[in-house]
Coordinates of C-alpha atoms in Angstrom, one line a residue:
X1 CA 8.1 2.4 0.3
X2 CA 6.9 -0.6 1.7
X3 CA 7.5 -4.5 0.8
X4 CA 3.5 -4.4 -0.5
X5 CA 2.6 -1.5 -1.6
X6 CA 2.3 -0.2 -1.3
X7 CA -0.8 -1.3 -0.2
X8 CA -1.9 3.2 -0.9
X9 CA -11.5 8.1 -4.4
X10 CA -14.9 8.1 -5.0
X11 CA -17.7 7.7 -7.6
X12 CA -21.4 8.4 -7.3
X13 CA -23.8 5.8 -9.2
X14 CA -25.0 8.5 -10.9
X15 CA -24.4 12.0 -11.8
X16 CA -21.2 13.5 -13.2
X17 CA -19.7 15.0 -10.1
X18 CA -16.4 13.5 -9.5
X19 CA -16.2 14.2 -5.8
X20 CA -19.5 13.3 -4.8
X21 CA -20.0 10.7 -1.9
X22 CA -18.8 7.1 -3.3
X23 CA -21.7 4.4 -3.1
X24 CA -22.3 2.8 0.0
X25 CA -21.4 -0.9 1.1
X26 CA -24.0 -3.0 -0.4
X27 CA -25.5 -5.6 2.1
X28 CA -23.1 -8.6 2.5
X29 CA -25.3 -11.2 0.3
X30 CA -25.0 -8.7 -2.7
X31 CA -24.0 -10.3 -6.5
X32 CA -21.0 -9.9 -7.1
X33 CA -22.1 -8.8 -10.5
X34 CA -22.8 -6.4 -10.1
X35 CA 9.0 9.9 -16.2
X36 CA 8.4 9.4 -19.7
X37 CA 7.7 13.3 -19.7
X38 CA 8.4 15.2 -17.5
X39 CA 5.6 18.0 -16.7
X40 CA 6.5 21.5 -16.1
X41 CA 6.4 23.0 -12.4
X42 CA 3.8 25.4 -11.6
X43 CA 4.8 29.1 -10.1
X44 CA 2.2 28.8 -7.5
X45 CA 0.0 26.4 -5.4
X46 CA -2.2 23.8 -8.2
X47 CA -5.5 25.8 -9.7
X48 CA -8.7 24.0 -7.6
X49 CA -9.8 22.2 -10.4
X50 CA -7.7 20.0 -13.3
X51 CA -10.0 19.6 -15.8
X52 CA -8.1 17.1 -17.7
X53 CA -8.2 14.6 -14.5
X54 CA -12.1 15.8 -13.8
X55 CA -12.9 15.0 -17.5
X56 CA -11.2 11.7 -17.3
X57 CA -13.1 10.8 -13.9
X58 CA -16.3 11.1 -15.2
X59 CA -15.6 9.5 -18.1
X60 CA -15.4 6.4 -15.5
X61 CA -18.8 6.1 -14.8
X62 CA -19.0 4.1 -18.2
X63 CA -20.0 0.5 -17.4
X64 CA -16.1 -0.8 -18.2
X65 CA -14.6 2.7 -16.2
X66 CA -12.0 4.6 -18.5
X67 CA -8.8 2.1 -18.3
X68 CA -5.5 2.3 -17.2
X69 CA -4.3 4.3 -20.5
X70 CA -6.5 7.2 -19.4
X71 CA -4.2 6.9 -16.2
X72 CA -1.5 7.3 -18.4
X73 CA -2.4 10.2 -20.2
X74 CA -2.1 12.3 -17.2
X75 CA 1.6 13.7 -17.5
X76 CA 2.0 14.1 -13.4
X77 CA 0.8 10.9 -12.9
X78 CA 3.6 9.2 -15.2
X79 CA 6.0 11.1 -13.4
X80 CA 4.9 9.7 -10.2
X81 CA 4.4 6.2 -11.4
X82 CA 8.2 6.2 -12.9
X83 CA 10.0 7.9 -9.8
X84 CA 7.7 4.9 -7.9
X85 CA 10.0 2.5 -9.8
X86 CA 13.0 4.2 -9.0
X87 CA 11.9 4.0 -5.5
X88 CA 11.3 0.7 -5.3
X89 CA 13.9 -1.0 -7.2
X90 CA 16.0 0.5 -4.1
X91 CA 13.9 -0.6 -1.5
X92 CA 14.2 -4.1 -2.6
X93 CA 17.5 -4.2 -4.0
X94 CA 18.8 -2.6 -0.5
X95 CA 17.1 -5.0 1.5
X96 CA 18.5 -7.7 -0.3
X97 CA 22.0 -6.1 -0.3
X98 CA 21.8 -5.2 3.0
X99 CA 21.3 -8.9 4.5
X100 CA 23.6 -10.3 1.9
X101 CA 26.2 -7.8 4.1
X102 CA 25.4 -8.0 7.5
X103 CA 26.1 -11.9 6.8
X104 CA 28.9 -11.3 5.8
X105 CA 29.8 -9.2 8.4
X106 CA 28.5 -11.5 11.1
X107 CA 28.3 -14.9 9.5
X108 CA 24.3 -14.6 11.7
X109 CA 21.7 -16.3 10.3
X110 CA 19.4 -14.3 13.1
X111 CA 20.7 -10.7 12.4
X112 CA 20.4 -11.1 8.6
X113 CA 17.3 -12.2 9.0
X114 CA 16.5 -9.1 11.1
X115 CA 17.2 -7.1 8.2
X116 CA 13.8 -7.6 6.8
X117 CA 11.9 -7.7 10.3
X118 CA 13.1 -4.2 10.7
X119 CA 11.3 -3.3 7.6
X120 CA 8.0 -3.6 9.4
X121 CA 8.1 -3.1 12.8
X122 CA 9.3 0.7 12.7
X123 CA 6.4 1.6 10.2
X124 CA 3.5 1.7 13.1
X125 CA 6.0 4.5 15.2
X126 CA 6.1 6.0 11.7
X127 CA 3.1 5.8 11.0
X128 CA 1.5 7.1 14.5
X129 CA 4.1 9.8 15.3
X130 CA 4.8 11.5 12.0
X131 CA 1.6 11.1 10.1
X132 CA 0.2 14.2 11.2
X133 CA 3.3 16.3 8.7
X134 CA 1.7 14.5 6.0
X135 CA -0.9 17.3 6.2
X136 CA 0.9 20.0 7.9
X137 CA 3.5 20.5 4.9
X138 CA 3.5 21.1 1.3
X139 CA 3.3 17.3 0.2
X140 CA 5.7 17.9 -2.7
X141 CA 8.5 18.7 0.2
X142 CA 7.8 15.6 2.1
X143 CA 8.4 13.0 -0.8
X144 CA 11.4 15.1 -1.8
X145 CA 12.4 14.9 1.5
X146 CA 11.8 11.4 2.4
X147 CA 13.6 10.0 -0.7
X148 CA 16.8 12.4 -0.1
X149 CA 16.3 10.9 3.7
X150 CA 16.8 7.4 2.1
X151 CA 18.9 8.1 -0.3
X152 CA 21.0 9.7 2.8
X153 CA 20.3 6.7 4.8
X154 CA 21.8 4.2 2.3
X155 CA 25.4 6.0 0.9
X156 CA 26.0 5.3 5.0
X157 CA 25.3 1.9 4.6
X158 CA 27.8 1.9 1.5
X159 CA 30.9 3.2 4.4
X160 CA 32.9 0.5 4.8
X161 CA 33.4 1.6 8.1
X162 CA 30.1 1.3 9.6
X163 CA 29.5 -1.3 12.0
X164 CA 26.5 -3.9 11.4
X165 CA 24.8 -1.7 14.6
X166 CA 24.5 1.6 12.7
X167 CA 23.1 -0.8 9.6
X168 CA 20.3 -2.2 11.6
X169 CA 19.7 1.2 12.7
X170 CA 19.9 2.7 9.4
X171 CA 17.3 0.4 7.9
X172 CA 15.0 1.1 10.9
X173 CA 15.3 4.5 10.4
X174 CA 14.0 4.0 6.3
X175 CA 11.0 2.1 7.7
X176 CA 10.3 4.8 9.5
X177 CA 9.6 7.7 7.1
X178 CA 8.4 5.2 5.1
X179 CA 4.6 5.1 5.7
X180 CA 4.5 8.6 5.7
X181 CA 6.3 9.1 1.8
X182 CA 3.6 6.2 1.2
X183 CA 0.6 8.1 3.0
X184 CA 1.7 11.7 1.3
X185 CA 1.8 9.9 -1.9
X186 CA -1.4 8.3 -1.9
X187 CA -3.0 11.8 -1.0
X188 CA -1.0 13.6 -3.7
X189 CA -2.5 11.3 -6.1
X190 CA -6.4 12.1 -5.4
X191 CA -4.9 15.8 -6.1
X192 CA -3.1 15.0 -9.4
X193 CA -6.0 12.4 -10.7
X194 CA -9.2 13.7 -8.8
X195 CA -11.2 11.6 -6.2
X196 CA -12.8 9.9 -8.9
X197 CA -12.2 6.7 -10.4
X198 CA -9.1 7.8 -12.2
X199 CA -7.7 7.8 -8.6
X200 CA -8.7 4.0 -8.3
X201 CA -7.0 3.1 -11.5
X202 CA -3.9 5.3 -10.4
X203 CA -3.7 3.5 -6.9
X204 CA -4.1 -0.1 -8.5
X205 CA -1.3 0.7 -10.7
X206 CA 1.4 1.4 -8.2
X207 CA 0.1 -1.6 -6.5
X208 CA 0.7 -3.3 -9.3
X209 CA 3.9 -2.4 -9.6
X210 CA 4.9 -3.2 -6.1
X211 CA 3.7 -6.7 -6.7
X212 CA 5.5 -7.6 -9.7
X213 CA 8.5 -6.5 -7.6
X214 CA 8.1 -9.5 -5.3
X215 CA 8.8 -11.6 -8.4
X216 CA 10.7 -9.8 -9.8
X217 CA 12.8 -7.2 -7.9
X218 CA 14.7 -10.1 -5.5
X219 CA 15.9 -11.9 -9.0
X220 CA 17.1 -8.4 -10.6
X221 CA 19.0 -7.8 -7.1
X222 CA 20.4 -11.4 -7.0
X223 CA 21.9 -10.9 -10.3
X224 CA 23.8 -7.3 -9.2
X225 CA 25.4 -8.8 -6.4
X226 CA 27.0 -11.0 -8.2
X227 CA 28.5 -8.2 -10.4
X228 CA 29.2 -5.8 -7.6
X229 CA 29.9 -6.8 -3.9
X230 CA 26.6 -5.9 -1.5
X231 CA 27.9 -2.2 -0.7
X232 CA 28.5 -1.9 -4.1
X233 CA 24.7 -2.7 -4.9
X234 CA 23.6 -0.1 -2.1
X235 CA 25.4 2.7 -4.0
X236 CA 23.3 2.1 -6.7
X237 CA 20.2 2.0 -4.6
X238 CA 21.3 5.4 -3.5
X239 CA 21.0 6.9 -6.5
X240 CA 18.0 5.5 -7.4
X241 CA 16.3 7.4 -4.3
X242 CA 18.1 10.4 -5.7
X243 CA 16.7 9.9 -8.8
X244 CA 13.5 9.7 -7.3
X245 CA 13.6 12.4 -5.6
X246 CA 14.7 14.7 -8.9
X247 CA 11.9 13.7 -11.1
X248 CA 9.6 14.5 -7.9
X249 CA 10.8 17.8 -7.4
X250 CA 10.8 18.9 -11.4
X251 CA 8.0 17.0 -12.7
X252 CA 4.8 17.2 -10.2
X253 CA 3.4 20.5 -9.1
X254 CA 3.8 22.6 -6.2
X255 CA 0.6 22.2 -4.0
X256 CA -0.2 23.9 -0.5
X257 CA -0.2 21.8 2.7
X258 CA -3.9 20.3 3.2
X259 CA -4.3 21.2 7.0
X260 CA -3.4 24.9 8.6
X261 CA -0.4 24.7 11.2
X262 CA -3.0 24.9 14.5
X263 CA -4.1 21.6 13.2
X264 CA -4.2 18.5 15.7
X265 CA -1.0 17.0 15.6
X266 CA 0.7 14.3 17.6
X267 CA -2.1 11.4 18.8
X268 CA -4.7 14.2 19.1
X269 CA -4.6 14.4 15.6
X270 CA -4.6 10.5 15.2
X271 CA -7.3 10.2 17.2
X272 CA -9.4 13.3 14.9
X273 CA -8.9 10.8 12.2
X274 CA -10.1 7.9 14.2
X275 CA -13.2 9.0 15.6
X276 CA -15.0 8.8 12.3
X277 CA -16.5 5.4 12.7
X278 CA -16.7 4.9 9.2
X279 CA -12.8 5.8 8.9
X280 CA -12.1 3.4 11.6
X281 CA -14.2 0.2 9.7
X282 CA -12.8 0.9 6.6
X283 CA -9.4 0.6 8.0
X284 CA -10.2 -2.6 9.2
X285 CA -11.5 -3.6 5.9
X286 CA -7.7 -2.6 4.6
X287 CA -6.1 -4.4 7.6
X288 CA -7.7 -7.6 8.1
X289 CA -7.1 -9.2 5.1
X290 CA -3.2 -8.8 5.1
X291 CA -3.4 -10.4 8.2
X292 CA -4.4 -13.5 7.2
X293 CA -3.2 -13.3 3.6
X294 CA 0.4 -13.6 4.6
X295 CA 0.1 -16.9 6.7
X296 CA 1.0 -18.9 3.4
X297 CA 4.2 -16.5 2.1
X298 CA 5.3 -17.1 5.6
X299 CA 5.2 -20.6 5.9
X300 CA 5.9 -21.6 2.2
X301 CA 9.0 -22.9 2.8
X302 CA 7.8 -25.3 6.1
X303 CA 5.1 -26.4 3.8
X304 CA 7.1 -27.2 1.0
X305 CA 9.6 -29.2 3.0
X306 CA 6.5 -30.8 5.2
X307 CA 5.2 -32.2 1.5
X308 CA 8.7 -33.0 0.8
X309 CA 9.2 -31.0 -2.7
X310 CA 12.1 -29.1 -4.2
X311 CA 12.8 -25.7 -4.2
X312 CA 11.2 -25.3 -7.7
X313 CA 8.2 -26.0 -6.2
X314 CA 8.8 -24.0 -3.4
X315 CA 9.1 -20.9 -5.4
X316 CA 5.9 -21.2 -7.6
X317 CA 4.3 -21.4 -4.3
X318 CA 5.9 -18.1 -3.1
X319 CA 4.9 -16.7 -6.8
X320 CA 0.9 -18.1 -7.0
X321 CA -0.6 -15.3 -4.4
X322 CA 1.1 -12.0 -5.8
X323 CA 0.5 -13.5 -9.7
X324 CA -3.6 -13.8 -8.4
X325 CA -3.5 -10.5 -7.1
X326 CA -1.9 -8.6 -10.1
X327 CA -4.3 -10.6 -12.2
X328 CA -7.3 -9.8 -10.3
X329 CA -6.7 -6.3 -10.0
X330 CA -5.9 -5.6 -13.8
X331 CA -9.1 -7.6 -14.5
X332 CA -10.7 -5.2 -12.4
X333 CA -9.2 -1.9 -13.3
X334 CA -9.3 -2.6 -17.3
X335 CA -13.1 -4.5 -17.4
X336 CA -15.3 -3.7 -14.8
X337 CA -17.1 -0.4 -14.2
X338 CA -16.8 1.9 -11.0
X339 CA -20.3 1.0 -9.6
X340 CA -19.7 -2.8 -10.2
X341 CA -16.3 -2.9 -8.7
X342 CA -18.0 -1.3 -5.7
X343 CA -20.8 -3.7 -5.3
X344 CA -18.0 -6.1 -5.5
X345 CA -15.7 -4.9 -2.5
X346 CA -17.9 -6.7 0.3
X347 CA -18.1 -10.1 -1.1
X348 CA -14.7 -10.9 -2.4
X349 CA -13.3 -9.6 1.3
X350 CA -14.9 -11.7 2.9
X351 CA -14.1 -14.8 1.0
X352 CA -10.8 -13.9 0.9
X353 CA -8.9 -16.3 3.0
X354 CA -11.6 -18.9 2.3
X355 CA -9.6 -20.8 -0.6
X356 CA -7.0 -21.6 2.4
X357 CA -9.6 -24.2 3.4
X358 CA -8.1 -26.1 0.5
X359 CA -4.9 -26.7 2.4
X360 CA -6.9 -28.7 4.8
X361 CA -6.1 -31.9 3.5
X362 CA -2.1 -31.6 2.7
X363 CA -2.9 -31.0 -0.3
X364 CA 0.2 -31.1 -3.4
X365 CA 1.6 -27.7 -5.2
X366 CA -1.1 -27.9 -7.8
X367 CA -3.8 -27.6 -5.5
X368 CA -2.0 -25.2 -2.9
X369 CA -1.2 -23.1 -5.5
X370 CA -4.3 -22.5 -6.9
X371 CA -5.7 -22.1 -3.8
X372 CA -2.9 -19.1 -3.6
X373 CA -3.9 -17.9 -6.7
X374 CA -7.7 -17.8 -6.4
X375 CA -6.8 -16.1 -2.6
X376 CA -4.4 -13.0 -4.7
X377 CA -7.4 -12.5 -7.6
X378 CA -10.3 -11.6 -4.6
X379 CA -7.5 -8.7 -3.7
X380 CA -9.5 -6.8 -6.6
X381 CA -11.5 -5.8 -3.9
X382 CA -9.2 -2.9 -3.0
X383 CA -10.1 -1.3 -5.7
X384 CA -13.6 -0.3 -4.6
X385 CA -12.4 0.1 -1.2
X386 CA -9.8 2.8 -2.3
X387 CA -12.8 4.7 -3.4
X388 CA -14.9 4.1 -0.1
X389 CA -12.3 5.4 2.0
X390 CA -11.0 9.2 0.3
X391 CA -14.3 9.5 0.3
X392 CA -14.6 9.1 4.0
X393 CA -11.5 11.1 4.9
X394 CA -12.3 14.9 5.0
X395 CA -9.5 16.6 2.6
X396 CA -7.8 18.4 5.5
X397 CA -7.3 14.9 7.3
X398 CA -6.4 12.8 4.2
X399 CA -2.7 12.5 4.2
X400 CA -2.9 11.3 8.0
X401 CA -5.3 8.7 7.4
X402 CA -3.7 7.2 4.5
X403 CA -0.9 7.1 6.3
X404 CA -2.2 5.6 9.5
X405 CA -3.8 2.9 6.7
X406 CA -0.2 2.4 5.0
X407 CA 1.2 2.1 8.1
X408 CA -1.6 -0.5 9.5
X409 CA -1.2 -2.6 6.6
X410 CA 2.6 -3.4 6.9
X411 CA 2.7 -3.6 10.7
X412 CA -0.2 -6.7 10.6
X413 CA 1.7 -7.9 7.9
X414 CA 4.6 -8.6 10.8
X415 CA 2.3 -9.2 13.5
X416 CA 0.4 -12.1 10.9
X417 CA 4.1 -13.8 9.8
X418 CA 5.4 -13.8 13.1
X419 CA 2.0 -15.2 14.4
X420 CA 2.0 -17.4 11.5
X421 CA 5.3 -19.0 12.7
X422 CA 4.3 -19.8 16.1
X423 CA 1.6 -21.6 15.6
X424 CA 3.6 -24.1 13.2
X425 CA 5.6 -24.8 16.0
X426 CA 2.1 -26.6 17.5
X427 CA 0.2 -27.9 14.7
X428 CA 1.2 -29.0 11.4
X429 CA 1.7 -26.1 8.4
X430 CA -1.4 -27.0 6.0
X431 CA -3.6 -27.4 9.4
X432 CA -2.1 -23.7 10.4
X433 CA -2.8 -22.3 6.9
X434 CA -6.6 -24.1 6.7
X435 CA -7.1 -22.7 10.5
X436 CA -6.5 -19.3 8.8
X437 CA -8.9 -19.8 6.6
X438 CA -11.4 -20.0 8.9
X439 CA -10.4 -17.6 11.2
X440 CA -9.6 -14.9 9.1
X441 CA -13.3 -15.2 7.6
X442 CA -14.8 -15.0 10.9
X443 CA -13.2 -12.1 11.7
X444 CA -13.8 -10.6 7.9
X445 CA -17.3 -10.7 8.4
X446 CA -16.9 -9.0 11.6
X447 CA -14.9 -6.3 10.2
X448 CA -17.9 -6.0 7.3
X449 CA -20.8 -5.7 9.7
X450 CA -19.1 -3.0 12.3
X451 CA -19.1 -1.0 7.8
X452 CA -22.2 -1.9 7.1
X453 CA -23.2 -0.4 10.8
X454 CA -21.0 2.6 10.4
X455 CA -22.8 3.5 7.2
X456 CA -26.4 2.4 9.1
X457 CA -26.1 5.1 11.5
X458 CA -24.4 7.6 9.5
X459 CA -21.8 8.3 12.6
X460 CA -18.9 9.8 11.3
X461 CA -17.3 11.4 14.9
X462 CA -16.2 14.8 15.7
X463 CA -13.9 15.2 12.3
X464 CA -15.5 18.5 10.9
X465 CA -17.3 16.5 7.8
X466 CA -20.5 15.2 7.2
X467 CA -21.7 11.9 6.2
X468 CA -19.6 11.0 3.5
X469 CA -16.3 12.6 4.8
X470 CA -16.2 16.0 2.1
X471 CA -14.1 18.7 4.1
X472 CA -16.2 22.0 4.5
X473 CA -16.2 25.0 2.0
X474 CA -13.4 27.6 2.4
X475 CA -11.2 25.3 4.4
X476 CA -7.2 26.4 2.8
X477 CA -3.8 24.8 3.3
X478 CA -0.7 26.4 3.7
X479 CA 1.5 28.0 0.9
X480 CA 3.1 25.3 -1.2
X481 CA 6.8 24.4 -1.2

C-alpha cells in the first residue's frame, strides 16, 4: 500500500511456454525498437495450471502483446484490481486526514509533516523482518490479514481519545505491513495471471492506478474533509480496508503457502534471496531510478518559488512526472510487444533522469515540465523489467523478493527526498535537480553493467534454481488458508 505503487513475469522470444526463461538484457547500445464479479472460492489449494491465464499469456507473444482488456477478462484479477482501489483510496485519504488532525491537535508544522515521513521509513524494517511470511503462509491469509490490520489500525485513529503519540505510531505501524501486503500481492498475481506477459500487463495496471491517485486521490480527500472533520474521514478509510479485505477473502482463490515451514526465515532467508546475483542487479535496476526520480516532486515547491510563479504553476509541475509515467506505461502495455518492450528495458533506464539536464539553465514551467514529462514516459521500462525479475526469483522465494523490491523502492524514495532537500540548502534547486541528472545516469549505467555481468556469467548464488531462476520440480507449499 505504498505512496507509488505500488511500484509491484516472463516471456521467451519464441516458443509458447509461458514460464520459460524471459529474454535476456540486450547490450546497452541496443534500438530501442526493438470487483465487478466476484469469482467463486475454490474448496482446495488452485489446480497447477489455469488455462484461461496460460492461453491468454501466450497469446502475448503477438508483436502488439494481448492488451490490458485480456487483463480484464480474468475474473480474479478484477477482483484484485477493485479491492486495490479500495485499498488505496484509504491509504491516501488517511494520510491526508491524518496530518489534517495531528495539526489540529498540535498546531506543528514538523509533526504533521511527519505524518508522511513515517510512511516510508518503517517499510525497510517491514520489508527485511517480515518478508519471509510472505512465503511461509497461504498468501490469501496475509492480504486478508494485512487489510483487517489497517483497517484495525485506522478506527484507533478515529478515538477521540487517542493522543497524537499513539497516531504517529499507528501510521508507522501501517507502513510496516505494508511492503509485505504489496510483496504477497505482486506474487499472487503471477499465480492468478501466469508468469507470462499477462502478468506484465496486470502489474502495469495497479501501477497505474497508484499513479492517477497522486493526482487524483489528495483532491477527492480534500473535498471529504471539508464535509466531515479529519476523524470523520478516517472512519471512512476504515471501511474501505474492510472492504478490501471482504472482496479478498470471497473473490480470489485459496492457494498453498509457496515455501515449506523449515524454510529460511529471518535475514537468513533475505540473504537466500540475495545471493542470486542476478536478483540482486535487477533490484538495483528497480531501486535506482526512484532515487533520482523523486528529486524534482521533492523540490517542486523551492523551484517554483526560486522562478517566482504561482501555485498554479506549481501544481502542473507536481502533475507532469506521474502524467509521463501513466502515459508511457499505457503506451507500452496497449502497443508494443513482449519481446520489444524487453529490448526496451536497458535504454530507457538509463536515460531516465537525463531530461533533468534541462533544468540546468532555470529554465520556466514549460520547459521543466516537459522535462518531467519526458522523465515519467521512460518509466515504461518497468514493464520489461517486471518480466526479467519473476523470472529470476525461484517460485519458493518469490513473495520475499518482491517484497524486499517493494520495500527498496519506497525506502530510496525517502532516502532520495530527504537527500534531495539538503543539498538545496547548498546550491540552487534547478542546479540540484540538473546535478541529478547527471548523477543518477552515472550510477544507472553502473547498475546496468553489474545486469549485463550477472547475466554474462550466469551466477545465480546458492538459491536452489538454475540460470533463469525456475524453482525445481516437486517443490510443494503448505495447505492453503
Amino acid at each position: 500500500m505504498p505512496k507509488h505503487d505500488d511500484p509491484t513475469t516472463t516471456l521467451p522470444e519464441t516458443g509458447p511456454e509461458p514460464t520459460a526463461a524471459a529474454p535476456l538484457p540486450p547490450p546497452l547500445s541496443a534500438p530501442a525498437a526493438g470487483p465487478a464479479s466476484v469469482g467463486p472460492v475454490s474448496a482446495g489449494p488452485a489446480p497447477a495450471s489455469a488455462p484461461a491465464p496460460a492461453g491468454l499469456a501466450s497469446a502475448g507473444q503477438a508483436s502488439a502483446g494481448p492488451g490490458y482488456r485480456a487483463v480484464f477478462r480474468v475474473r480474479e484479477f478484477r477482483v484484485v484490481f477493485v479491492a486495490h482501489l479500495f485499498s488505496l483510496l484509504g491509504v491516501v485519504v488517511s494520510e491526508l486526514a491524518l496530518t489534517v488532525l495531528v495539526y489540529d491537535l498540535t498546531r506543528s508544522p514538523l509533526l504533521s509533516s511527519l505524518t508522511f515521513a513515517l510512511g516510508f521509513l518503517p517499510y525497510l524494517v517491514g520489508g527485511t523482518l517480515l518478508a519471509g511470511l510472505t512465503d511461509r503462509l497461504p498468501p490469501r491469509r496475509i492480504l486478508v490479514v494485512c487489510d483487517l490490520f489497517c483497517a484495525g489500525c485506522v478506527a484507533l485513529m478515529v478515538v477521540p481519545a487517542t493522543p497524537v503519540a499513539v497516531l504517529l505510531a499507528l501510521r508507522c505501524a501501517i507502513a510496516v505491513v505494508s511492503p509485505v501486503f504489496n510483496g504477497t500481492r505482486m506474487a499472487t498475481l503471477a499465480d492468478i495471471l501466469g508468469e507470462g506477459d499477462l502478468f506484465v500487463l496486470g502489474r502495469s495496471l495497479l501501477r497505474i492506478v497508484s499513479q492517477s491517485a497522486l493526482l487524483t486521490g489528495f483532491a477527492v480527500g480534500g473535498v471529504l474533509l471539508t464535509v466531515v472533520p479529519p476523524r470523520g474521514a478516517l472512519a471512512v478509510t476504515a471501511t474501505t480496508f474492510l472492504v478490501s479485505a471482504l472482496l479478498l477473502r470471497l473473490g480470489t482463490v485459496r492457494r498453498p503457502a509457496r515455501a515449506s515451514g523449515a524454510a529460511d526465515s529471518g535475514f537468513s532467508g533475505t540473504w537466500a534471496v540475495l545471493r542470486n546475483r542476478r536478483v540482486r542487479a535487477l533490484m538495483l535496476m528497480f531501486w535506482v531510478p526512484p532515487l533520482f526520480a523523486v528529486v524534482p516532486e521533492a523540490l517542486a515547491a523551492p523551484y517554483a518559488d526560486e522562478i517566482g510563479v504561482s501555485t498554479a504553476a506549481l501544481g502542473l509541475l507536481m502533475c507532469a512526472l506521474p502524467v509521463g509515467t501513466i502515459t508511457g506505461e499505457l503506451f507500452a502495455g496497449s502497443f508494443l510487444g513482449a519481446v520489444t518492450r524487453s529490448r526496451i528495458v536497458l535504454p530507457l533506464a538509463v536515460t531516465g533522469v537525463l531530461p533533468y539536464l534541462l533544468y540546468a539553465p532555470e529554465p520556466g514551467v514549460p520547459l521543466a515540465a516537459a522535462a518531467l514529462f519526458l522523465a515519467g514516459a521512460t518509466g515504461a521500462y518497468t514493464l520489461g523489467l517486471d518480466a526479467w525479475f519473476v523470472a529470476a526469483v525461484p517460485e519458493a522465494q518469490r513473495g520475499r523478493a518482491m517484497t524486499l523490491m517493494t520495500a527498496g523502492m519506497m525506502t530510496v524514495q525517502g532516502i532520495g527526498m530527504a537527500g534531495a532537500g539538503i543539498a538545496a540548502e547548498f546550491a540552487p534547486v534547478h542546479a540540484v535537480v540538473a546535478g541529478t541528472g547527471v548523477l543518477g545516469t552515472v550510477c544507472l549505467l553502473a547498475a546496468a553493467a553489474e545486469l549485463r555481468a550477472a547475466r554474462a556469467t550466469g551466477e545465480t548464488g546458492e538459491t536452489g534454481a538454475g540460470r533463469g531462476g525456475r524453482r525445481p520440480k516437486g517443490e510443494t507449499g503448505l495447505t492453503g488458508m
